[in-house]
mmCIF file with all atom_site columns, N, CA and C in Angstrom:
data_model
loop_
_atom_site.group_PDB
_atom_site.id
_atom_site.type_symbol
_atom_site.label_atom_id
_atom_site.label_alt_id
_atom_site.label_comp_id
_atom_site.label_asym_id
_atom_site.label_entity_id
_atom_site.label_seq_id
_atom_site.pdbx_PDB_ins_code
_atom_site.Cartn_x
_atom_site.Cartn_y
_atom_site.Cartn_z
_atom_site.occupancy
_atom_site.B_iso_or_equiv
_atom_site.pdbx_formal_charge
_atom_site.auth_seq_id
_atom_site.auth_comp_id
_atom_site.auth_asym_id
_atom_site.auth_atom_id
_atom_site.pdbx_PDB_model_num
ATOM 1   N N  . MET A 1 1  ? -42.185 30.832 32.529 1.00 0.00 ? 1  MET A N  1
ATOM 2   C CA . MET A 1 1  ? -43.224 30.882 33.659 1.00 0.00 ? 1  MET A CA 1
ATOM 3   C C  . MET A 1 1  ? -44.298 31.956 33.396 1.00 0.00 ? 1  MET A C  1
ATOM 4   N N  . SER A 1 2  ? -43.721 32.910 32.546 1.00 0.00 ? 2  SER A N  1
ATOM 5   C CA . SER A 1 2  ? -44.783 33.873 32.295 1.00 0.00 ? 2  SER A CA 1
ATOM 6   C C  . SER A 1 2  ? -46.160 33.505 31.538 1.00 0.00 ? 2  SER A C  1
ATOM 7   N N  . SER A 1 3  ? -45.957 32.480 30.801 1.00 0.00 ? 3  SER A N  1
ATOM 8   C CA . SER A 1 3  ? -47.259 31.987 30.128 1.00 0.00 ? 3  SER A CA 1
ATOM 9   C C  . SER A 1 3  ? -47.603 30.566 30.714 1.00 0.00 ? 3  SER A C  1
ATOM 10  N N  . ALA A 1 4  ? -47.337 30.455 31.817 1.00 0.00 ? 4  ALA A N  1
ATOM 11  C CA . ALA A 1 4  ? -47.603 29.031 32.378 1.00 0.00 ? 4  ALA A CA 1
ATOM 12  C C  . ALA A 1 4  ? -48.931 28.825 32.298 1.00 0.00 ? 4  ALA A C  1
ATOM 13  N N  . ASP A 1 5  ? -49.926 29.844 32.494 1.00 0.00 ? 5  ASP A N  1
ATOM 14  C CA . ASP A 1 5  ? -51.340 29.554 32.545 1.00 0.00 ? 5  ASP A CA 1
ATOM 15  C C  . ASP A 1 5  ? -51.978 29.505 31.130 1.00 0.00 ? 5  ASP A C  1
ATOM 16  N N  . GLY A 1 6  ? -51.015 29.595 29.942 1.00 0.00 ? 6  GLY A N  1
ATOM 17  C CA . GLY A 1 6  ? -51.574 29.430 28.623 1.00 0.00 ? 6  GLY A CA 1
ATOM 18  C C  . GLY A 1 6  ? -51.611 30.720 28.044 1.00 0.00 ? 6  GLY A C  1
ATOM 19  N N  . VAL A 1 7  ? -51.556 31.672 28.766 1.00 0.00 ? 7  VAL A N  1
ATOM 20  C CA . VAL A 1 7  ? -51.658 33.235 28.084 1.00 0.00 ? 7  VAL A CA 1
ATOM 21  C C  . VAL A 1 7  ? -50.343 33.984 28.481 1.00 0.00 ? 7  VAL A C  1
ATOM 22  N N  . TYR A 1 8  ? -49.877 34.611 27.376 1.00 0.00 ? 8  TYR A N  1
ATOM 23  C CA . TYR A 1 8  ? -48.710 35.390 27.453 1.00 0.00 ? 8  TYR A CA 1
ATOM 24  C C  . TYR A 1 8  ? -49.334 36.936 27.361 1.00 0.00 ? 8  TYR A C  1
ATOM 25  N N  . ALA A 1 9  ? -49.711 37.372 28.493 1.00 0.00 ? 9  ALA A N  1
ATOM 26  C CA . ALA A 1 9  ? -50.330 38.646 28.657 1.00 0.00 ? 9  ALA A CA 1
ATOM 27  C C  . ALA A 1 9  ? -49.301 39.795 28.217 1.00 0.00 ? 9  ALA A C  1
ATOM 28  N N  . GLU A 1 10 ? -49.868 40.902 27.765 1.00 0.00 ? 10 GLU A N  1
ATOM 29  C CA . GLU A 1 10 ? -48.994 42.053 27.398 1.00 0.00 ? 10 GLU A CA 1
ATOM 30  C C  . GLU A 1 10 ? -48.045 42.584 28.462 1.00 0.00 ? 10 GLU A C  1
ATOM 31  N N  . GLU A 1 11 ? -48.689 42.504 29.682 1.00 0.00 ? 11 GLU A N  1
ATOM 32  C CA . GLU A 1 11 ? -47.958 42.948 30.834 1.00 0.00 ? 11 GLU A CA 1
ATOM 33  C C  . GLU A 1 11 ? -46.897 41.949 31.238 1.00 0.00 ? 11 GLU A C  1
ATOM 34  N N  . GLU A 1 12 ? -47.057 40.790 31.015 1.00 0.00 ? 12 GLU A N  1
ATOM 35  C CA . GLU A 1 12 ? -45.995 39.398 31.217 1.00 0.00 ? 12 GLU A CA 1
ATOM 36  C C  . GLU A 1 12 ? -44.882 39.847 30.247 1.00 0.00 ? 12 GLU A C  1
ATOM 37  N N  . ARG A 1 13 ? -45.267 40.091 28.968 1.00 0.00 ? 13 ARG A N  1
ATOM 38  C CA . ARG A 1 13 ? -44.302 40.609 27.923 1.00 0.00 ? 13 ARG A CA 1
ATOM 39  C C  . ARG A 1 13 ? -43.334 41.586 28.094 1.00 0.00 ? 13 ARG A C  1
ATOM 40  N N  . ALA A 1 14 ? -44.120 42.750 28.745 1.00 0.00 ? 14 ALA A N  1
ATOM 41  C CA . ALA A 1 14 ? -43.203 43.846 29.202 1.00 0.00 ? 14 ALA A CA 1
ATOM 42  C C  . ALA A 1 14 ? -42.253 43.586 30.170 1.00 0.00 ? 14 ALA A C  1
ATOM 43  N N  . LYS A 1 15 ? -42.735 42.851 31.288 1.00 0.00 ? 15 LYS A N  1
ATOM 44  C CA . LYS A 1 15 ? -41.794 42.403 32.367 1.00 0.00 ? 15 LYS A CA 1
ATOM 45  C C  . LYS A 1 15 ? -40.717 41.460 31.760 1.00 0.00 ? 15 LYS A C  1
ATOM 46  N N  . VAL A 1 16 ? -40.836 40.729 30.920 1.00 0.00 ? 16 VAL A N  1
ATOM 47  C CA . VAL A 1 16 ? -39.873 39.769 30.160 1.00 0.00 ? 16 VAL A CA 1
ATOM 48  C C  . VAL A 1 16 ? -38.918 40.846 29.512 1.00 0.00 ? 16 VAL A C  1
ATOM 49  N N  . LYS A 1 17 ? -39.463 41.565 28.801 1.00 0.00 ? 17 LYS A N  1
ATOM 50  C CA . LYS A 1 17 ? -38.370 42.612 28.092 1.00 0.00 ? 17 LYS A CA 1
ATOM 51  C C  . LYS A 1 17 ? -37.619 43.451 28.961 1.00 0.00 ? 17 LYS A C  1
ATOM 52  N N  . GLU A 1 18 ? -38.216 43.825 30.183 1.00 0.00 ? 18 GLU A N  1
ATOM 53  C CA . GLU A 1 18 ? -37.564 44.634 30.941 1.00 0.00 ? 18 GLU A CA 1
ATOM 54  C C  . GLU A 1 18 ? -36.337 43.810 31.717 1.00 0.00 ? 18 GLU A C  1
ATOM 55  N N  . ALA A 1 19 ? -36.920 42.651 32.197 1.00 0.00 ? 19 ALA A N  1
ATOM 56  C CA . ALA A 1 19 ? -35.715 41.653 32.762 1.00 0.00 ? 19 ALA A CA 1
ATOM 57  C C  . ALA A 1 19 ? -34.672 41.405 31.955 1.00 0.00 ? 19 ALA A C  1
ATOM 58  N N  . ALA A 1 20 ? -35.144 41.097 30.614 1.00 0.00 ? 20 ALA A N  1
ATOM 59  C CA . ALA A 1 20 ? -33.994 40.914 29.499 1.00 0.00 ? 20 ALA A CA 1
ATOM 60  C C  . ALA A 1 20 ? -33.056 42.032 29.319 1.00 0.00 ? 20 ALA A C  1
ATOM 61  N N  . LYS A 1 21 ? -33.543 43.199 29.373 1.00 0.00 ? 21 LYS A N  1
ATOM 62  C CA . LYS A 1 21 ? -32.782 44.517 29.252 1.00 0.00 ? 21 LYS A CA 1
ATOM 63  C C  . LYS A 1 21 ? -31.876 44.615 30.377 1.00 0.00 ? 21 LYS A C  1
ATOM 64  N N  . ILE A 1 22 ? -32.375 44.098 31.641 1.00 0.00 ? 22 ILE A N  1
ATOM 65  C CA . ILE A 1 22 ? -31.293 44.417 32.791 1.00 0.00 ? 22 ILE A CA 1
ATOM 66  C C  . ILE A 1 22 ? -30.429 43.382 32.685 1.00 0.00 ? 22 ILE A C  1
ATOM 67  N N  . LEU A 1 23 ? -30.670 42.396 32.182 1.00 0.00 ? 23 LEU A N  1
ATOM 68  C CA . LEU A 1 23 ? -29.612 41.092 32.057 1.00 0.00 ? 23 LEU A CA 1
ATOM 69  C C  . LEU A 1 23 ? -28.598 41.123 30.626 1.00 0.00 ? 23 LEU A C  1
ATOM 70  N N  . GLY A 1 24 ? -29.018 42.262 30.022 1.00 0.00 ? 24 GLY A N  1
ATOM 71  C CA . GLY A 1 24 ? -28.340 42.489 28.745 1.00 0.00 ? 24 GLY A CA 1
ATOM 72  C C  . GLY A 1 24 ? -28.641 41.622 27.714 1.00 0.00 ? 24 GLY A C  1
ATOM 73  N N  . VAL A 1 25 ? -29.830 40.937 27.599 1.00 0.00 ? 25 VAL A N  1
ATOM 74  C CA . VAL A 1 25 ? -30.085 40.101 26.610 1.00 0.00 ? 25 VAL A CA 1
ATOM 75  C C  . VAL A 1 25 ? -30.863 41.086 25.416 1.00 0.00 ? 25 VAL A C  1
ATOM 76  N N  . ALA A 1 26 ? -30.340 40.792 24.101 1.00 0.00 ? 26 ALA A N  1
ATOM 77  C CA . ALA A 1 26 ? -30.945 41.688 23.012 1.00 0.00 ? 26 ALA A CA 1
ATOM 78  C C  . ALA A 1 26 ? -32.430 41.430 22.727 1.00 0.00 ? 26 ALA A C  1
ATOM 79  N N  . ASP A 1 27 ? -33.181 42.445 22.318 1.00 0.00 ? 27 ASP A N  1
ATOM 80  C CA . ASP A 1 27 ? -34.422 42.235 21.823 1.00 0.00 ? 27 ASP A CA 1
ATOM 81  C C  . ASP A 1 27 ? -34.776 41.150 20.871 1.00 0.00 ? 27 ASP A C  1
ATOM 82  N N  . ASP A 1 28 ? -33.775 41.030 19.960 1.00 0.00 ? 28 ASP A N  1
ATOM 83  C CA . ASP A 1 28 ? -34.069 39.740 18.963 1.00 0.00 ? 28 ASP A CA 1
ATOM 84  C C  . ASP A 1 28 ? -33.862 38.570 19.563 1.00 0.00 ? 28 ASP A C  1
ATOM 85  N N  . ILE A 1 29 ? -33.024 38.527 20.438 1.00 0.00 ? 29 ILE A N  1
ATOM 86  C CA . ILE A 1 29 ? -32.929 37.203 21.155 1.00 0.00 ? 29 ILE A CA 1
ATOM 87  C C  . ILE A 1 29 ? -34.286 36.814 22.139 1.00 0.00 ? 29 ILE A C  1
ATOM 88  N N  . VAL A 1 30 ? -34.738 37.733 22.668 1.00 0.00 ? 30 VAL A N  1
ATOM 89  C CA . VAL A 1 30 ? -36.025 37.612 23.256 1.00 0.00 ? 30 VAL A CA 1
ATOM 90  C C  . VAL A 1 30 ? -37.127 37.084 22.436 1.00 0.00 ? 30 VAL A C  1
ATOM 91  N N  . LEU A 1 31 ? -37.230 37.888 21.192 1.00 0.00 ? 31 LEU A N  1
ATOM 92  C CA . LEU A 1 31 ? -38.216 37.516 20.182 1.00 0.00 ? 31 LEU A CA 1
ATOM 93  C C  . LEU A 1 31 ? -37.952 36.166 19.769 1.00 0.00 ? 31 LEU A C  1
ATOM 94  N N  . THR A 1 32 ? -36.884 35.761 19.411 1.00 0.00 ? 32 THR A N  1
ATOM 95  C CA . THR A 1 32 ? -36.590 34.369 19.004 1.00 0.00 ? 32 THR A CA 1
ATOM 96  C C  . THR A 1 32 ? -37.019 33.546 20.056 1.00 0.00 ? 32 THR A C  1
ATOM 97  N N  . LEU A 1 33 ? -36.800 33.651 21.301 1.00 0.00 ? 33 LEU A N  1
ATOM 98  C CA . LEU A 1 33 ? -37.086 32.695 22.355 1.00 0.00 ? 33 LEU A CA 1
ATOM 99  C C  . LEU A 1 33 ? -38.659 32.550 22.450 1.00 0.00 ? 33 LEU A C  1
ATOM 100 N N  . GLU A 1 34 ? -39.372 33.796 22.413 1.00 0.00 ? 34 GLU A N  1
ATOM 101 C CA . GLU A 1 34 ? -40.930 33.704 22.503 1.00 0.00 ? 34 GLU A CA 1
ATOM 102 C C  . GLU A 1 34 ? -41.390 33.078 21.316 1.00 0.00 ? 34 GLU A C  1
ATOM 103 N N  . SER A 1 35 ? -40.640 33.125 20.152 1.00 0.00 ? 35 SER A N  1
ATOM 104 C CA . SER A 1 35 ? -41.112 32.409 18.980 1.00 0.00 ? 35 SER A CA 1
ATOM 105 C C  . SER A 1 35 ? -40.866 30.950 19.187 1.00 0.00 ? 35 SER A C  1
ATOM 106 N N  . LEU A 1 36 ? -39.785 30.532 19.714 1.00 0.00 ? 36 LEU A N  1
ATOM 107 C CA . LEU A 1 36 ? -39.436 29.164 19.890 1.00 0.00 ? 36 LEU A CA 1
ATOM 108 C C  . LEU A 1 36 ? -40.398 28.451 20.827 1.00 0.00 ? 36 LEU A C  1
ATOM 109 N N  . VAL A 1 37 ? -40.914 29.031 21.984 1.00 0.00 ? 37 VAL A N  1
ATOM 110 C CA . VAL A 1 37 ? -41.910 28.742 22.787 1.00 0.00 ? 37 VAL A CA 1
ATOM 111 C C  . VAL A 1 37 ? -43.233 28.577 22.019 1.00 0.00 ? 37 VAL A C  1
ATOM 112 N N  . ASP A 1 38 ? -43.598 29.494 21.170 1.00 0.00 ? 38 ASP A N  1
ATOM 113 C CA . ASP A 1 38 ? -44.778 29.247 20.439 1.00 0.00 ? 38 ASP A CA 1
ATOM 114 C C  . ASP A 1 38 ? -44.850 28.004 19.525 1.00 0.00 ? 38 ASP A C  1
ATOM 115 N N  . MET A 1 39 ? -43.571 27.932 18.779 1.00 0.00 ? 39 MET A N  1
ATOM 116 C CA . MET A 1 39 ? -43.464 26.720 17.940 1.00 0.00 ? 39 MET A CA 1
ATOM 117 C C  . MET A 1 39 ? -43.592 25.330 18.558 1.00 0.00 ? 39 MET A C  1
ATOM 118 N N  . GLU A 1 40 ? -42.990 25.370 19.853 1.00 0.00 ? 40 GLU A N  1
ATOM 119 C CA . GLU A 1 40 ? -43.017 23.966 20.491 1.00 0.00 ? 40 GLU A CA 1
ATOM 120 C C  . GLU A 1 40 ? -44.390 23.783 21.083 1.00 0.00 ? 40 GLU A C  1
ATOM 121 N N  . ARG A 1 41 ? -45.273 24.809 21.467 1.00 0.00 ? 41 ARG A N  1
ATOM 122 C CA . ARG A 1 41 ? -46.698 24.579 21.827 1.00 0.00 ? 41 ARG A CA 1
ATOM 123 C C  . ARG A 1 41 ? -47.349 24.102 20.565 1.00 0.00 ? 41 ARG A C  1
ATOM 124 N N  . THR A 1 42 ? -47.178 24.696 19.480 1.00 0.00 ? 42 THR A N  1
ATOM 125 C CA . THR A 1 42 ? -47.893 24.182 18.172 1.00 0.00 ? 42 THR A CA 1
ATOM 126 C C  . THR A 1 42 ? -47.457 22.662 17.874 1.00 0.00 ? 42 THR A C  1
ATOM 127 N N  . VAL A 1 43 ? -46.232 22.431 18.011 1.00 0.00 ? 43 VAL A N  1
ATOM 128 C CA . VAL A 1 43 ? -45.826 20.937 17.796 1.00 0.00 ? 43 VAL A CA 1
ATOM 129 C C  . VAL A 1 43 ? -46.510 20.057 18.647 1.00 0.00 ? 43 VAL A C  1
ATOM 130 N N  . VAL A 1 44 ? -46.761 20.317 19.861 1.00 0.00 ? 44 VAL A N  1
ATOM 131 C CA . VAL A 1 44 ? -47.235 19.490 21.022 1.00 0.00 ? 44 VAL A CA 1
ATOM 132 C C  . VAL A 1 44 ? -48.759 19.251 20.434 1.00 0.00 ? 44 VAL A C  1
ATOM 133 N N  . LYS A 1 45 ? -49.423 20.423 20.072 1.00 0.00 ? 45 LYS A N  1
ATOM 134 C CA . LYS A 1 45 ? -50.818 20.280 19.690 1.00 0.00 ? 45 LYS A CA 1
ATOM 135 C C  . LYS A 1 45 ? -50.968 19.457 18.400 1.00 0.00 ? 45 LYS A C  1
ATOM 136 N N  . MET A 1 46 ? -50.036 19.544 17.515 1.00 0.00 ? 46 MET A N  1
ATOM 137 C CA . MET A 1 46 ? -49.895 18.784 16.238 1.00 0.00 ? 46 MET A CA 1
ATOM 138 C C  . MET A 1 46 ? -49.603 17.338 16.589 1.00 0.00 ? 46 MET A C  1
ATOM 139 N N  . ARG A 1 47 ? -48.791 16.935 17.563 1.00 0.00 ? 47 ARG A N  1
ATOM 140 C CA . ARG A 1 47 ? -48.569 15.538 17.863 1.00 0.00 ? 47 ARG A CA 1
ATOM 141 C C  . ARG A 1 47 ? -49.806 15.035 18.714 1.00 0.00 ? 47 ARG A C  1
ATOM 142 N N  . LYS A 1 48 ? -50.419 15.603 19.374 1.00 0.00 ? 48 LYS A N  1
ATOM 143 C CA . LYS A 1 48 ? -51.625 15.234 20.058 1.00 0.00 ? 48 LYS A CA 1
ATOM 144 C C  . LYS A 1 48 ? -52.829 14.911 19.016 1.00 0.00 ? 48 LYS A C  1
ATOM 145 N N  . ALA A 1 49 ? -52.852 15.777 17.967 1.00 0.00 ? 49 ALA A N  1
ATOM 146 C CA . ALA A 1 49 ? -53.703 15.666 16.864 1.00 0.00 ? 49 ALA A CA 1
ATOM 147 C C  . ALA A 1 49 ? -53.466 14.364 16.040 1.00 0.00 ? 49 ALA A C  1
ATOM 148 N N  . LEU A 1 50 ? -52.191 14.092 15.844 1.00 0.00 ? 50 LEU A N  1
ATOM 149 C CA . LEU A 1 50 ? -51.727 12.942 15.013 1.00 0.00 ? 50 LEU A CA 1
ATOM 150 C C  . LEU A 1 50 ? -51.994 11.537 15.725 1.00 0.00 ? 50 LEU A C  1
ATOM 151 N N  . ILE A 1 51 ? -51.894 11.549 17.058 1.00 0.00 ? 51 ILE A N  1
ATOM 152 C CA . ILE A 1 51 ? -52.335 10.318 17.893 1.00 0.00 ? 51 ILE A CA 1
ATOM 153 C C  . ILE A 1 51 ? -53.594 10.386 18.357 1.00 0.00 ? 51 ILE A C  1
ATOM 154 N N  . HIS A 1 52 ? -54.451 11.283 18.072 1.00 0.00 ? 52 HIS A N  1
ATOM 155 C CA . HIS A 1 52 ? -55.715 11.435 18.402 1.00 0.00 ? 52 HIS A CA 1
ATOM 156 C C  . HIS A 1 52 ? -55.991 11.538 19.982 1.00 0.00 ? 52 HIS A C  1
ATOM 157 N N  . VAL A 1 53 ? -55.263 12.507 20.548 1.00 0.00 ? 53 VAL A N  1
ATOM 158 C CA . VAL A 1 53 ? -55.550 12.833 21.880 1.00 0.00 ? 53 VAL A CA 1
ATOM 159 C C  . VAL A 1 53 ? -56.566 13.822 21.969 1.00 0.00 ? 53 VAL A C  1
ATOM 160 N N  . ASN A 1 54 ? -57.533 13.723 22.839 1.00 0.00 ? 54 ASN A N  1
ATOM 161 C CA . ASN A 1 54 ? -58.482 14.657 22.961 1.00 0.00 ? 54 ASN A CA 1
ATOM 162 C C  . ASN A 1 54 ? -58.144 15.926 23.710 1.00 0.00 ? 54 ASN A C  1
ATOM 163 N N  . THR A 1 55 ? -57.111 15.926 24.253 1.00 0.00 ? 55 THR A N  1
ATOM 164 C CA . THR A 1 55 ? -56.787 16.971 25.218 1.00 0.00 ? 55 THR A CA 1
ATOM 165 C C  . THR A 1 55 ? -55.909 17.972 24.543 1.00 0.00 ? 55 THR A C  1
ATOM 166 N N  . LEU A 1 56 ? -56.579 18.901 23.705 1.00 0.00 ? 56 LEU A N  1
ATOM 167 C CA . LEU A 1 56 ? -55.724 19.760 22.828 1.00 0.00 ? 56 LEU A CA 1
ATOM 168 C C  . LEU A 1 56 ? -55.913 20.974 23.602 1.00 0.00 ? 56 LEU A C  1
#
């Protein structure tokens, strides 16, 4: 939800880390999840480019 607008602002990132800490989620897990989201967005862009969709 934090980057639903396509931008993952530093304030959003800080709130996610704060919530993760409250929930007992380790920093490396948060970083891994953030990286996974970035990779998934990249894969979507690549898929669209491969099938020539103009809405990248």
